[in-house]
Coordinates of C-alpha atoms in Angstrom, one line a residue:
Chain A
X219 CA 90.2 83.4 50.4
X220 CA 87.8 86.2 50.2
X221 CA 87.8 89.6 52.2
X222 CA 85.5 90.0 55.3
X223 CA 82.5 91.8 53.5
X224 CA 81.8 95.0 56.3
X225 CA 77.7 93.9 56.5
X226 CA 78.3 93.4 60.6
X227 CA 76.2 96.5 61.9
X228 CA 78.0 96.2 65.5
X229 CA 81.1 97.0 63.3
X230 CA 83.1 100.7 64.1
X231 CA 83.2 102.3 61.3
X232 CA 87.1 101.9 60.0
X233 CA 87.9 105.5 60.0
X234 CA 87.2 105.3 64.0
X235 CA 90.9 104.0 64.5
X236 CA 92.4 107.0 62.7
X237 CA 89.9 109.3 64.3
X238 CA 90.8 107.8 68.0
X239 CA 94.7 107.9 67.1
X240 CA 94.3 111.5 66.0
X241 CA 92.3 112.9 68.7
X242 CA 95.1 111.1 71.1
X243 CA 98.4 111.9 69.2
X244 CA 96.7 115.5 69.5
X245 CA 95.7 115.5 73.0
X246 CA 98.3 113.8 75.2
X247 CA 101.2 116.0 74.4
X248 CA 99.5 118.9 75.5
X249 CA 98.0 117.7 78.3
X250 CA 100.8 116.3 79.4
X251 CA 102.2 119.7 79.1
X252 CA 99.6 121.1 80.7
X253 CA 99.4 119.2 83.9
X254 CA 102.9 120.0 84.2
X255 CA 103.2 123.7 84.0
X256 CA 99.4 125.1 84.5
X257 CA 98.1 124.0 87.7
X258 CA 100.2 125.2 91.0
X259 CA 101.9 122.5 92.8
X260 CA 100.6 121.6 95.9
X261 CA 102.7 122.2 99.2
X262 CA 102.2 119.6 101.2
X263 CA 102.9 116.9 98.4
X264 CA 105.3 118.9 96.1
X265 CA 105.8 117.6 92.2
X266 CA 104.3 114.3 93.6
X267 CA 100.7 115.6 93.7
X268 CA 100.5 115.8 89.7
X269 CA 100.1 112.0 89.5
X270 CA 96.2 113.3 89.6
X271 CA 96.5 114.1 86.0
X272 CA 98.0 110.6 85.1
X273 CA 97.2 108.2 88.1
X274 CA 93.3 109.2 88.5
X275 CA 92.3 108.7 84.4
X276 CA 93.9 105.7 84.1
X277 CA 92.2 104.2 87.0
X278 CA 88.5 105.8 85.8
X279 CA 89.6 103.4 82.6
X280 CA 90.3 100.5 84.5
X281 CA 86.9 100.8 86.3
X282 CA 84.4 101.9 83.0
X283 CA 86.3 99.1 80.8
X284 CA 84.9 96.3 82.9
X285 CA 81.6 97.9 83.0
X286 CA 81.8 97.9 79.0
X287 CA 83.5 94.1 79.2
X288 CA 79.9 93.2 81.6
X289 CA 77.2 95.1 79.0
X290 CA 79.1 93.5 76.1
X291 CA 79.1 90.0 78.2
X292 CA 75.8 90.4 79.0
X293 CA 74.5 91.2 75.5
X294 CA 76.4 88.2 74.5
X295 CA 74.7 85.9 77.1
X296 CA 71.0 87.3 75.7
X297 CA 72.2 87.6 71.8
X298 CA 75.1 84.6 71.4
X299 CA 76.4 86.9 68.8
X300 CA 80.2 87.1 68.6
X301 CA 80.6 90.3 67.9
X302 CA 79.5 90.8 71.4
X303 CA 82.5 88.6 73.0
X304 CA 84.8 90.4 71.0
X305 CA 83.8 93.5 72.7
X306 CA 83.5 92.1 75.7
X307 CA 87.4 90.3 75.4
X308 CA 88.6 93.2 74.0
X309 CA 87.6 95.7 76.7
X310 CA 88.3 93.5 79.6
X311 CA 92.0 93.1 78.0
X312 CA 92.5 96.6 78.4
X313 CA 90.6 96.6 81.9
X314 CA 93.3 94.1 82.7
X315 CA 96.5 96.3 82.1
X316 CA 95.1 99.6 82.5
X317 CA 94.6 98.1 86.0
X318 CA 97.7 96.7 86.9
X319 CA 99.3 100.4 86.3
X320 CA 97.2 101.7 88.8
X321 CA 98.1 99.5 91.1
X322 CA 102.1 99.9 90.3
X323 CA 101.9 103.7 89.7
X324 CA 99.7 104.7 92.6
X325 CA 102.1 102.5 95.1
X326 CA 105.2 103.8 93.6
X327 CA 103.6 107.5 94.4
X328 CA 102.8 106.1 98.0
X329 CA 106.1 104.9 99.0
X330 CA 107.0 108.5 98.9
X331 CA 103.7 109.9 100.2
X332 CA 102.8 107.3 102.5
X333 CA 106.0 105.6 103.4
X334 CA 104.4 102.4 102.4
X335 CA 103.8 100.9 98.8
X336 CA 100.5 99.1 99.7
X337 CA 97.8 98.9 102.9
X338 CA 95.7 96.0 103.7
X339 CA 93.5 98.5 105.4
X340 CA 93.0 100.6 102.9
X341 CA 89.3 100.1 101.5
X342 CA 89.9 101.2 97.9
X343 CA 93.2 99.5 97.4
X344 CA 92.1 96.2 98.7
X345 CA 88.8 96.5 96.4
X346 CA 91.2 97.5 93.6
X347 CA 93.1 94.0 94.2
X348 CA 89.9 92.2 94.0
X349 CA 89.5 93.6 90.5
X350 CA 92.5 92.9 88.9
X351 CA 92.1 89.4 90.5
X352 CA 88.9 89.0 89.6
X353 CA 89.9 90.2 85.9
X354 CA 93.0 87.5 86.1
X355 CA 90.2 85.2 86.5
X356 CA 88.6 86.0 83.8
X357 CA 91.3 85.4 81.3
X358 CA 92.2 81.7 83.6
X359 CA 88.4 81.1 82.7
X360 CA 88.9 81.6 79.1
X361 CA 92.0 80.2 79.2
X362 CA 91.3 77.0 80.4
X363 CA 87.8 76.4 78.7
X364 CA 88.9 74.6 75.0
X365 CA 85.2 74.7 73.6
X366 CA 85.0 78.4 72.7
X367 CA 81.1 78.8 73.2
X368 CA 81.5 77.6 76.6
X369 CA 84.8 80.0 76.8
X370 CA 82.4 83.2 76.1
X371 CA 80.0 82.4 78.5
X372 CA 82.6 81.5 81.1
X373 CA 84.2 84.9 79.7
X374 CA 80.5 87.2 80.3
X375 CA 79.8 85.5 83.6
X376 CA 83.4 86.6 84.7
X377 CA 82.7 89.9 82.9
X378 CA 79.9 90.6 85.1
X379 CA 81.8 89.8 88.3
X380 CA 84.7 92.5 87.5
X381 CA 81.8 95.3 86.8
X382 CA 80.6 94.4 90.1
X383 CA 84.2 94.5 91.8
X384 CA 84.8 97.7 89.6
X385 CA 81.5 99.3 91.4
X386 CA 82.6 98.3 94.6
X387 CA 85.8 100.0 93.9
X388 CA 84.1 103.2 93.2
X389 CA 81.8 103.1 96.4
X390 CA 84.8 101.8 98.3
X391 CA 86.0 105.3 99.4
X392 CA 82.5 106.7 99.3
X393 CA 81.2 103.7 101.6
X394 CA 83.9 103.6 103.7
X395 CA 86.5 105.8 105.8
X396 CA 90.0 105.1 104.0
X397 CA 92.7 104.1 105.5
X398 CA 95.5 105.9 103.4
X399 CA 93.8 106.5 100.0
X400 CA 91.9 110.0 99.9
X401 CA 88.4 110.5 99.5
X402 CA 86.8 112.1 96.4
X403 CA 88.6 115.1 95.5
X404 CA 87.2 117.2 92.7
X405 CA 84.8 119.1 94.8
X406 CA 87.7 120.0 96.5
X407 CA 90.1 121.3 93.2
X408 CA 91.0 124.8 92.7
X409 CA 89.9 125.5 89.0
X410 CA 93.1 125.7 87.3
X411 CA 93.6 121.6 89.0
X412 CA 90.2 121.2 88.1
X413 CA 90.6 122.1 84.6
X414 CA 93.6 120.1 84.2
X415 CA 92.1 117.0 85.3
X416 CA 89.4 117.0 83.2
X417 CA 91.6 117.6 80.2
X418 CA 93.7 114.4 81.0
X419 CA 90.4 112.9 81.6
X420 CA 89.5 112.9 78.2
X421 CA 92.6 112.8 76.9
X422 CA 92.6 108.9 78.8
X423 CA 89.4 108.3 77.0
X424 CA 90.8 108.8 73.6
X425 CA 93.2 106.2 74.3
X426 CA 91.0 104.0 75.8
X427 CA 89.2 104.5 72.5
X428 CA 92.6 104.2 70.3
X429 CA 93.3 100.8 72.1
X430 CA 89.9 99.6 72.0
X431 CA 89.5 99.6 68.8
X432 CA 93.1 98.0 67.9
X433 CA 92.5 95.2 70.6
X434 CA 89.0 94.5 68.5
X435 CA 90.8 94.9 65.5
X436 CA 93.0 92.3 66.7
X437 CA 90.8 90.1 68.4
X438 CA 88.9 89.6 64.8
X439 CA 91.9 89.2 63.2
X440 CA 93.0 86.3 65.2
X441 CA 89.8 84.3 64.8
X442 CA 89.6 84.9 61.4
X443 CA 92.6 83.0 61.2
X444 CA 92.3 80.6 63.2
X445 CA 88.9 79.5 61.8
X446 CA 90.8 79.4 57.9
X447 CA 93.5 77.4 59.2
X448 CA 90.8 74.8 60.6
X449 CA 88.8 74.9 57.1
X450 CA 92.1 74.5 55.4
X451 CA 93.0 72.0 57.4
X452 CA 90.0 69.9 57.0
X453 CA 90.0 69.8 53.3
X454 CA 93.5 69.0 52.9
Chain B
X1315 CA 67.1 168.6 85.5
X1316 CA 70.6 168.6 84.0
X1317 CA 71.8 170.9 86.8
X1318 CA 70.8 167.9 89.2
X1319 CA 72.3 165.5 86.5
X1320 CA 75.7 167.3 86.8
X1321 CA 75.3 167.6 90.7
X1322 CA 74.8 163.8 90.5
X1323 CA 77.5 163.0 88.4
X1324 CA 79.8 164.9 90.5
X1325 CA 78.8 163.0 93.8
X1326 CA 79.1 160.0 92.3
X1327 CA 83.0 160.8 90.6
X1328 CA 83.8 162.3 94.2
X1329 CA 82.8 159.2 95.5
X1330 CA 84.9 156.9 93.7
X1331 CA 88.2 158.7 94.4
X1332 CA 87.5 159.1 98.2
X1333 CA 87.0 155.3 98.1
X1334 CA 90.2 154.5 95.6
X1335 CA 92.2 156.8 98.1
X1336 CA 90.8 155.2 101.4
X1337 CA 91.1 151.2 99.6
X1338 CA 94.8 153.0 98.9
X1339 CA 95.7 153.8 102.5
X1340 CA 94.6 150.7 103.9
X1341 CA 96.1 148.3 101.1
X1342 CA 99.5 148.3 102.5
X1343 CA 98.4 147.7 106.0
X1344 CA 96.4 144.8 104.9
X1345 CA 99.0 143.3 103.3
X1346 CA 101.5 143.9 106.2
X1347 CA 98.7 142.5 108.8
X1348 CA 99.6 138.9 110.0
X1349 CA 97.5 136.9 111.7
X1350 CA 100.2 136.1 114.1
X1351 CA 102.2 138.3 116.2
X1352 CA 105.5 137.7 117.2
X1353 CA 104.8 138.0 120.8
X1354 CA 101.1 135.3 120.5
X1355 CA 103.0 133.0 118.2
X1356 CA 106.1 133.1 121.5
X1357 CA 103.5 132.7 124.1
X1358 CA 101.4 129.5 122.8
X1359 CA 102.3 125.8 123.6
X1360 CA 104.2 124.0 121.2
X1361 CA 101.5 122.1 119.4
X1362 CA 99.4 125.1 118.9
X1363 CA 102.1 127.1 117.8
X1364 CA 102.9 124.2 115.5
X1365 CA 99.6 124.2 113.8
X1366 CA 99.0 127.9 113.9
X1367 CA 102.4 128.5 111.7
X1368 CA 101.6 125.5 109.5
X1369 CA 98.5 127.5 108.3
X1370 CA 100.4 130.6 107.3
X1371 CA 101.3 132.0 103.6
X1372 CA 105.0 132.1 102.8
X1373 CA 105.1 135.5 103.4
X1374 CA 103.4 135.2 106.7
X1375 CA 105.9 132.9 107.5
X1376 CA 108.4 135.5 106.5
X1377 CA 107.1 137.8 108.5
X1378 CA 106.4 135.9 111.5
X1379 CA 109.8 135.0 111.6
X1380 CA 111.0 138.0 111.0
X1381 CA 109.4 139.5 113.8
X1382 CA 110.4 136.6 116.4
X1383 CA 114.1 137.2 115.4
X1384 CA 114.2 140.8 116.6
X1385 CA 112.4 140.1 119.4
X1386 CA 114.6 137.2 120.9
X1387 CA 118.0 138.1 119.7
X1388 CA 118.3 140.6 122.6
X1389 CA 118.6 137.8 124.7
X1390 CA 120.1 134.9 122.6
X1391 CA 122.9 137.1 120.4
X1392 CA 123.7 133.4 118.6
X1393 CA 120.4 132.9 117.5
X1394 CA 121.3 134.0 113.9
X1395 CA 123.8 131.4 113.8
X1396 CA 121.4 128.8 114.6
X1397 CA 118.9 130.2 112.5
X1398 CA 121.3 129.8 109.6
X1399 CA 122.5 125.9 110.6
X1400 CA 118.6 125.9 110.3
X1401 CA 118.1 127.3 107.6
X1402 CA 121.0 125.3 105.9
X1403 CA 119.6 122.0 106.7
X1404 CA 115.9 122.7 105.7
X1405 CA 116.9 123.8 102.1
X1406 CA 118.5 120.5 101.8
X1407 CA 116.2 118.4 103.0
X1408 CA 113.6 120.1 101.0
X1409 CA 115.6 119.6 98.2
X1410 CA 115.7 115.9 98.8
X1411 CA 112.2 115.3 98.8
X1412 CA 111.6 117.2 96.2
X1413 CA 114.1 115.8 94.0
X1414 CA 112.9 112.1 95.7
X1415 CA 109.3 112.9 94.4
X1416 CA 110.1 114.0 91.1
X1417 CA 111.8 110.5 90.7
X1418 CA 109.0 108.7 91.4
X1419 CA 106.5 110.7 89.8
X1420 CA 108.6 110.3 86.7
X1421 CA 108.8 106.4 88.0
X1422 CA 105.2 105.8 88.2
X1423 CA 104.1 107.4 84.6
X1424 CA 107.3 105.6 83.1
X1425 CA 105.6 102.3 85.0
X1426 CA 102.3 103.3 83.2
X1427 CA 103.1 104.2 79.4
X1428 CA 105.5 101.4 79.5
X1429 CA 102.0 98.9 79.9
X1430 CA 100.2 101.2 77.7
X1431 CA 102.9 100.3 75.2
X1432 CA 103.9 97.0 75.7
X1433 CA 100.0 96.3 75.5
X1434 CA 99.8 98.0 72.2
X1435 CA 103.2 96.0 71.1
X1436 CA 102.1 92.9 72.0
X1437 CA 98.7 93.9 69.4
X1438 CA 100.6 94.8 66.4
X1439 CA 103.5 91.1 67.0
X1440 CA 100.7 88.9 67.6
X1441 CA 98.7 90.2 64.8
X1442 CA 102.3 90.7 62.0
X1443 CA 102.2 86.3 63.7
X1444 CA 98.7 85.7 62.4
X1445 CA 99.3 87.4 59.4
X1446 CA 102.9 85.4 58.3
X1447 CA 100.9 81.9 59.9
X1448 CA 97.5 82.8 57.1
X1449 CA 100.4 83.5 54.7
X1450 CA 102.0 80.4 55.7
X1451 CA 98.7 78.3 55.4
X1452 CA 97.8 80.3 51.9
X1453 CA 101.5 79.1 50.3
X1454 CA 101.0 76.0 51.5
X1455 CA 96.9 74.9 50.6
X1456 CA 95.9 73.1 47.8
X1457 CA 95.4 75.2 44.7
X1458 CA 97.6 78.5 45.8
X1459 CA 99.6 77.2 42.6
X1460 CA 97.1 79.7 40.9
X1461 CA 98.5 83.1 39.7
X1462 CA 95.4 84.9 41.5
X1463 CA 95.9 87.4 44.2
X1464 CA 94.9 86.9 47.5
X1465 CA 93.3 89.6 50.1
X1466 CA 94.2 88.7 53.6
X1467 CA 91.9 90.0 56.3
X1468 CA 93.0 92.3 58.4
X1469 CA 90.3 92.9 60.9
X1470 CA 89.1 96.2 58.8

């Protein structure tokens, strides 16, 4: 067997991983510190209101990740290259979980706030249900599709869907009056919030980055294989 | 010209300790001022009073109340006593949600960085699996009899 020679120019260059996981290891702890002893607590929602630091980034992942899945899917459907699905499986994969926590986190933060884990009225959560859906869709498409060509296009075509369901999601409290979900809030943060949200921001995008790049990683890994255990298999 | 200079500088050092010794003097009354008397927060309907004290700084509050007790107590002598039963319950109940919220917050990122890392699990096992299965392949192909070492691929 010989090693994969590194001549793919879409390749990350293999110190990103180490980069990413250093920038993270370094970051989280002390924004996680920080969000918890910097900004003042709110009064009317106590301890409870610092799920902004945790719950807001990761759902500002779970919305740019499809976007990322779409561009990748999209490059695919114009290029066939598939580097490009990689990207695009990779990204929506962590899309997909980074999803379902916001939908677990920010209900578990409403049953205290709101009295209620979920709303059917509420704009943005109902939007945010047609994205992970629409995600889950996207892995039954693969899923189900044994001809892998056809199982990347499937997987692009679905990748553009959850960008579009990931915009809506973003207009969804701009566009319409929420139910219990607030508005936009940042031009409303005091600076020391303000600060602190910005540094957990990032700090969400270096993990986003860290995982990324493993899922890729992965993803390469696992076709590698399986395309030598078809060649070995055929000349047995 | 320096005689005018000194006159100047004079003025203007006169100037900034009448100001320091008025901003002194009125300090403490600003900071005792409430934006609610004792006697307007009494006389407005309940809703309105409701909202007006749920706009006030804890030690407006303070104050406020402060002020309501020694005006009522003349005529309700056991209005300490319910005051404190008051009192008594509040700090409970704001315990309670307090300590309520601090569960859940600690629920909700648990919820969170336990995806985060059963995603990132799931990664490293299914790649250790494709690994061993290449490994598996390698042992068994025709010609792995040879003494020469194999690279496997680890999506570097």
């Amino acid at each position: 067997m010989t090693p994969a020679t590194n001549t793919d120019p879409l390749k990350m260059p293999a110190r990103w991983p180490d980069f990413a996981l250093f920038l993270l290891l370094l970051s989280l702890p002390i924004v996680g510190w920080i969000a918890l002893t910097y900004p003042p607590t709110l009064a009317s929602q106590g301890q409870a209101s610092r799920i902004l630091f945790f719950h807001v980034p990761i759902a500002w992942v779970a919305l740019y990740a499809p976007c990322l899945a779409a561009l990748s899917g999209g490059l695919y459907l114009y290029t066939r290259r598939e580097t490009f699905d990689i990207w695009s499986l990779a990204s929506a994969r962590i899309a997909f979980v980074f999803a379902i926590g916001v939908v677990f986190t920010g209900g578990i933060w409403g049953s205290v706030e709101w009295g209620v884990f979920w709303s059917f009225h509420d704009p943005r959560l109902m939007s945010f249900a047609i994205l992970v859906l629409t995600l889950a869709s996207y892995f039954l498409a693969r899923w189900m599709t044994e001809d892998k060509r056809r199982a990347a296009l499937y997987g692009a075509v679905a990748a553009i869907l959850a960008a579009v369901a990931a915009l809506l999601t973003w207009f969804a409290i701009r566009l319409v009056t929420p139910d219990l979900h607030p508005g936009p809030v940042i031009a409303t943060m005091s600076p020391k919030i303000r600060l602190s949200f910005w540094l957990s921001v990032l700090a969400f995008h270096f993990l986003f980055l860290a995982l990324l790049r493993a899922s890729i990683r992965h993803e390469r890994l696992r076709r590698k294989a399986q395309e030598l255990s078809l060649n070995l298999g055929e000349t047995r | 010209m320096k005689d005018t200079r000194t006159r100047l500088s004079a003025m203007m050092l006169g100037g900034v300790v009448l100001l320091s010794l008025v901003l002194s003097l009125a300090a403490p009354n600003a900071l005792i001022a409430n934006p609610l008397s004792a006697a307007e927060y009494l006389s407005l309907p309940d809703h309105v009073a409701r909202e007006r004290a749920g706009a006030l700084s804890a030690e407006e509050t303070i104050q406020l109340l402060a002020d309501v007790r020694q005006q009522i107590r003349p005529r309700n002598p056991d209005l300490d006593r319910v005051y404190l039963a008051i009192e008594h319950l509040e700090s409970l109940r704001a315990t309670q949600i307090a300590q309520k919220r601090v569960d859940r917050l600690a629920l909700a990122v648990g919820v969170g960085l336990l995806l985060i890392v059963a995603f990132q699990l799931w990664i490293f096992l299914d790649q250790r699996r494709q690994i061993q299965s290449l490994q598996r392949w390698i042992a068994a192909s025709p010609g792995s009899n040879d003494e020469k070492r194999t690279t496997v691929y680890r999506g570097e």
